[in-house]
Amino acid sequence: DIVIIVGFIGSVVAILRKLKIIVDASRCQLRSDITNIYYKHVDDEEPTLREYERKNLDELYEGYHTLRGNHFIDDLYAKMRNWKVVT
């Protein structure tokens, strides 16, 4: 029945739109969290990260990268990868 097929396709499209909104919001939150870590330490003479911050940063970046974030965060992450990790 064509009505059922059209209804099903409409439902799938609506779900995909909502999923895109969720992915975009998640990517935005990850970007915000990463930039917050960066700006918290960047002005220090020799920026450092605590072990838990580094682990958290790596996991945030992995999620951001998986969601196809932009190169701005790639650049920040590359800088932070060189920061000393302290206990």
N, C-alpha and C. Protein backbone atom coordinates (compact mmCIF):
# COMPACT_ATOMS: atom_id res chain seq x y z
N ASP A 1 0.85 -1.18 0.00
CA ASP A 1 0.00 0.00 0.00
C ASP A 1 0.89 1.24 0.00
N ILE A 2 0.68 2.12 -0.92
CA ILE A 2 1.52 3.32 -1.10
C ILE A 2 1.44 4.27 0.09
N VAL A 3 0.30 4.35 0.72
CA VAL A 3 0.12 5.23 1.87
C VAL A 3 1.02 4.79 3.02
N ILE A 4 1.12 3.52 3.23
CA ILE A 4 1.97 2.98 4.31
C ILE A 4 3.44 3.27 4.01
N ILE A 5 3.84 3.08 2.76
CA ILE A 5 5.24 3.32 2.37
C ILE A 5 5.58 4.80 2.53
N VAL A 6 4.72 5.68 2.08
CA VAL A 6 4.96 7.12 2.21
C VAL A 6 5.02 7.51 3.68
N GLY A 7 4.13 6.96 4.48
CA GLY A 7 4.14 7.22 5.92
C GLY A 7 5.43 6.75 6.57
N PHE A 8 5.89 5.57 6.17
CA PHE A 8 7.13 5.03 6.70
C PHE A 8 8.32 5.90 6.33
N ILE A 9 8.38 6.31 5.07
CA ILE A 9 9.48 7.17 4.62
C ILE A 9 9.45 8.50 5.36
N GLY A 10 8.26 9.05 5.56
CA GLY A 10 8.14 10.29 6.33
C GLY A 10 8.64 10.14 7.75
N SER A 11 8.34 9.00 8.36
CA SER A 11 8.82 8.74 9.73
C SER A 11 10.34 8.63 9.77
N VAL A 12 10.90 7.94 8.80
CA VAL A 12 12.36 7.79 8.75
C VAL A 12 13.03 9.15 8.56
N VAL A 13 12.50 9.98 7.69
CA VAL A 13 13.05 11.32 7.46
C VAL A 13 12.99 12.14 8.74
N ALA A 14 11.88 12.08 9.46
CA ALA A 14 11.75 12.82 10.72
C ALA A 14 12.77 12.34 11.75
N ILE A 15 12.97 11.04 11.83
CA ILE A 15 13.96 10.48 12.76
C ILE A 15 15.36 10.94 12.37
N LEU A 16 15.69 10.92 11.09
CA LEU A 16 17.02 11.36 10.64
C LEU A 16 17.25 12.84 10.94
N ARG A 17 16.23 13.65 10.79
CA ARG A 17 16.37 15.08 11.12
C ARG A 17 16.66 15.27 12.60
N LYS A 18 15.94 14.53 13.44
CA LYS A 18 16.18 14.63 14.89
C LYS A 18 17.56 14.11 15.25
N LEU A 19 17.98 13.05 14.60
CA LEU A 19 19.32 12.51 14.85
C LEU A 19 20.39 13.52 14.47
N LYS A 20 20.21 14.22 13.36
CA LYS A 20 21.17 15.26 12.95
C LYS A 20 21.25 16.37 13.99
N ILE A 21 20.12 16.76 14.54
CA ILE A 21 20.10 17.79 15.58
C ILE A 21 20.87 17.31 16.81
N ILE A 22 20.68 16.07 17.18
CA ILE A 22 21.38 15.51 18.35
C ILE A 22 22.88 15.45 18.09
N VAL A 23 23.28 15.01 16.91
CA VAL A 23 24.70 14.94 16.56
C VAL A 23 25.32 16.33 16.56
N ASP A 24 24.63 17.30 15.98
CA ASP A 24 25.15 18.67 15.95
C ASP A 24 25.31 19.24 17.36
N ALA A 25 24.32 18.98 18.21
CA ALA A 25 24.39 19.47 19.59
C ALA A 25 25.52 18.79 20.36
N SER A 26 25.70 17.50 20.14
CA SER A 26 26.79 16.77 20.80
C SER A 26 28.15 17.29 20.36
N ARG A 27 28.29 17.52 19.06
CA ARG A 27 29.55 18.05 18.53
C ARG A 27 29.83 19.43 19.13
N CYS A 28 28.82 20.24 19.24
CA CYS A 28 28.97 21.58 19.82
C CYS A 28 29.41 21.50 21.28
N GLN A 29 28.81 20.59 22.04
CA GLN A 29 29.19 20.43 23.45
C GLN A 29 30.62 19.93 23.58
N LEU A 30 31.00 18.98 22.75
CA LEU A 30 32.38 18.48 22.78
C LEU A 30 33.37 19.59 22.44
N ARG A 31 33.05 20.38 21.42
CA ARG A 31 33.91 21.50 21.04
C ARG A 31 34.06 22.48 22.19
N SER A 32 32.96 22.77 22.86
CA SER A 32 32.98 23.68 24.00
C SER A 32 33.84 23.14 25.12
N ASP A 33 33.71 21.86 25.42
CA ASP A 33 34.50 21.25 26.50
C ASP A 33 36.00 21.28 26.18
N ILE A 34 36.33 20.98 24.94
CA ILE A 34 37.75 20.99 24.54
C ILE A 34 38.31 22.41 24.59
N THR A 35 37.59 23.37 24.08
CA THR A 35 38.10 24.75 24.11
C THR A 35 38.19 25.27 25.54
N ASN A 36 37.29 24.85 26.41
CA ASN A 36 37.39 25.25 27.83
C ASN A 36 38.67 24.73 28.47
N ILE A 37 39.03 23.49 28.18
CA ILE A 37 40.29 22.95 28.71
C ILE A 37 41.46 23.76 28.15
N TYR A 38 41.42 24.04 26.87
CA TYR A 38 42.50 24.79 26.24
C TYR A 38 42.67 26.16 26.88
N TYR A 39 41.59 26.93 26.97
CA TYR A 39 41.69 28.30 27.49
C TYR A 39 41.94 28.35 28.99
N LYS A 40 41.67 27.27 29.68
CA LYS A 40 41.97 27.21 31.12
C LYS A 40 43.48 27.22 31.35
N HIS A 41 44.25 26.67 30.41
CA HIS A 41 45.69 26.49 30.62
C HIS A 41 46.60 27.25 29.66
N VAL A 42 46.09 27.70 28.54
CA VAL A 42 46.95 28.21 27.47
C VAL A 42 47.79 29.41 27.89
N ASP A 43 47.31 30.24 28.80
CA ASP A 43 48.05 31.43 29.20
C ASP A 43 49.15 31.15 30.21
N ASP A 44 49.21 29.93 30.71
CA ASP A 44 50.28 29.57 31.64
C ASP A 44 51.62 29.63 30.90
N GLU A 45 52.67 29.94 31.65
CA GLU A 45 53.99 30.02 31.02
C GLU A 45 54.36 28.69 30.37
N GLU A 46 54.14 27.60 31.09
CA GLU A 46 54.34 26.25 30.55
C GLU A 46 53.06 25.47 30.82
N PRO A 47 52.14 25.44 29.87
CA PRO A 47 50.86 24.77 30.12
C PRO A 47 51.03 23.30 30.48
N THR A 48 50.26 22.88 31.46
CA THR A 48 50.27 21.47 31.87
C THR A 48 48.82 21.00 31.98
N LEU A 49 48.67 19.70 31.94
CA LEU A 49 47.38 19.06 32.16
C LEU A 49 47.55 18.01 33.25
N ARG A 50 46.57 17.89 34.09
CA ARG A 50 46.58 16.79 35.05
C ARG A 50 46.22 15.51 34.29
N GLU A 51 46.59 14.38 34.87
CA GLU A 51 46.36 13.10 34.19
C GLU A 51 44.89 12.93 33.78
N TYR A 52 43.98 13.21 34.71
CA TYR A 52 42.56 13.02 34.40
C TYR A 52 42.09 13.99 33.31
N GLU A 53 42.67 15.21 33.29
CA GLU A 53 42.31 16.17 32.24
C GLU A 53 42.76 15.65 30.87
N ARG A 54 43.96 15.08 30.83
CA ARG A 54 44.49 14.55 29.58
C ARG A 54 43.65 13.39 29.07
N LYS A 55 43.30 12.48 29.98
CA LYS A 55 42.47 11.34 29.59
C LYS A 55 41.11 11.84 29.10
N ASN A 56 40.53 12.78 29.82
CA ASN A 56 39.25 13.35 29.43
C ASN A 56 39.37 14.05 28.07
N LEU A 57 40.44 14.82 27.89
CA LEU A 57 40.68 15.52 26.63
C LEU A 57 40.75 14.53 25.47
N ASP A 58 41.50 13.44 25.66
CA ASP A 58 41.63 12.44 24.60
C ASP A 58 40.27 11.84 24.23
N GLU A 59 39.45 11.56 25.24
CA GLU A 59 38.14 10.98 24.98
C GLU A 59 37.19 11.99 24.33
N LEU A 60 37.25 13.24 24.78
CA LEU A 60 36.44 14.29 24.15
C LEU A 60 36.82 14.45 22.68
N TYR A 61 38.12 14.48 22.42
CA TYR A 61 38.59 14.65 21.04
C TYR A 61 38.17 13.47 20.17
N GLU A 62 38.28 12.27 20.71
CA GLU A 62 37.90 11.08 19.95
C GLU A 62 36.42 11.19 19.53
N GLY A 63 35.56 11.57 20.48
CA GLY A 63 34.15 11.75 20.16
C GLY A 63 33.93 12.85 19.15
N TYR A 64 34.62 13.96 19.32
CA TYR A 64 34.49 15.10 18.40
C TYR A 64 34.94 14.70 17.00
N HIS A 65 36.05 14.01 16.92
CA HIS A 65 36.58 13.58 15.63
C HIS A 65 35.62 12.58 14.96
N THR A 66 35.06 11.68 15.75
CA THR A 66 34.10 10.70 15.23
C THR A 66 32.87 11.38 14.65
N LEU A 67 32.46 12.50 15.27
CA LEU A 67 31.30 13.24 14.78
C LEU A 67 31.67 14.23 13.67
N ARG A 68 32.89 14.12 13.17
CA ARG A 68 33.38 14.93 12.05
C ARG A 68 33.41 16.42 12.37
N GLY A 69 34.07 16.73 13.50
CA GLY A 69 34.25 18.12 13.89
C GLY A 69 35.21 18.83 12.95
N ASN A 70 35.35 20.13 13.13
CA ASN A 70 36.17 20.91 12.21
C ASN A 70 37.65 20.95 12.61
N HIS A 71 38.45 21.57 11.78
CA HIS A 71 39.91 21.59 11.97
C HIS A 71 40.36 22.52 13.09
N PHE A 72 39.52 23.44 13.50
CA PHE A 72 39.88 24.33 14.61
C PHE A 72 40.25 23.50 15.85
N ILE A 73 39.44 22.52 16.16
CA ILE A 73 39.71 21.67 17.33
C ILE A 73 40.92 20.77 17.06
N ASP A 74 41.10 20.33 15.83
CA ASP A 74 42.31 19.54 15.51
C ASP A 74 43.55 20.34 15.87
N ASP A 75 43.56 21.63 15.54
CA ASP A 75 44.72 22.49 15.83
C ASP A 75 44.92 22.65 17.34
N LEU A 76 43.84 22.90 18.07
CA LEU A 76 43.97 23.03 19.53
C LEU A 76 44.46 21.73 20.15
N TYR A 77 43.89 20.64 19.72
CA TYR A 77 44.26 19.34 20.28
C TYR A 77 45.74 19.04 20.01
N ALA A 78 46.21 19.36 18.83
CA ALA A 78 47.62 19.13 18.49
C ALA A 78 48.53 19.92 19.43
N LYS A 79 48.14 21.15 19.76
CA LYS A 79 48.93 21.95 20.70
C LYS A 79 48.90 21.33 22.10
N MET A 80 47.72 20.92 22.53
CA MET A 80 47.59 20.37 23.88
C MET A 80 48.28 19.02 24.04
N ARG A 81 48.43 18.28 22.94
CA ARG A 81 49.13 16.98 23.00
C ARG A 81 50.59 17.16 23.42
N ASN A 82 51.12 18.36 23.20
CA ASN A 82 52.51 18.62 23.56
C ASN A 82 52.67 19.17 24.99
N TRP A 83 51.56 19.45 25.65
CA TRP A 83 51.64 19.95 27.01
C TRP A 83 52.05 18.84 27.97
N LYS A 84 52.82 19.22 28.97
CA LYS A 84 53.28 18.27 29.97
C LYS A 84 52.08 17.79 30.81
N VAL A 85 52.10 16.49 31.13
CA VAL A 85 51.07 15.91 31.99
C VAL A 85 51.66 15.74 33.39
N VAL A 86 50.92 16.26 34.38
CA VAL A 86 51.38 16.19 35.77
C VAL A 86 50.38 15.38 36.58
N THR A 87 50.87 14.86 37.70
CA THR A 87 49.99 14.07 38.57
C THR A 87 49.37 14.92 39.65
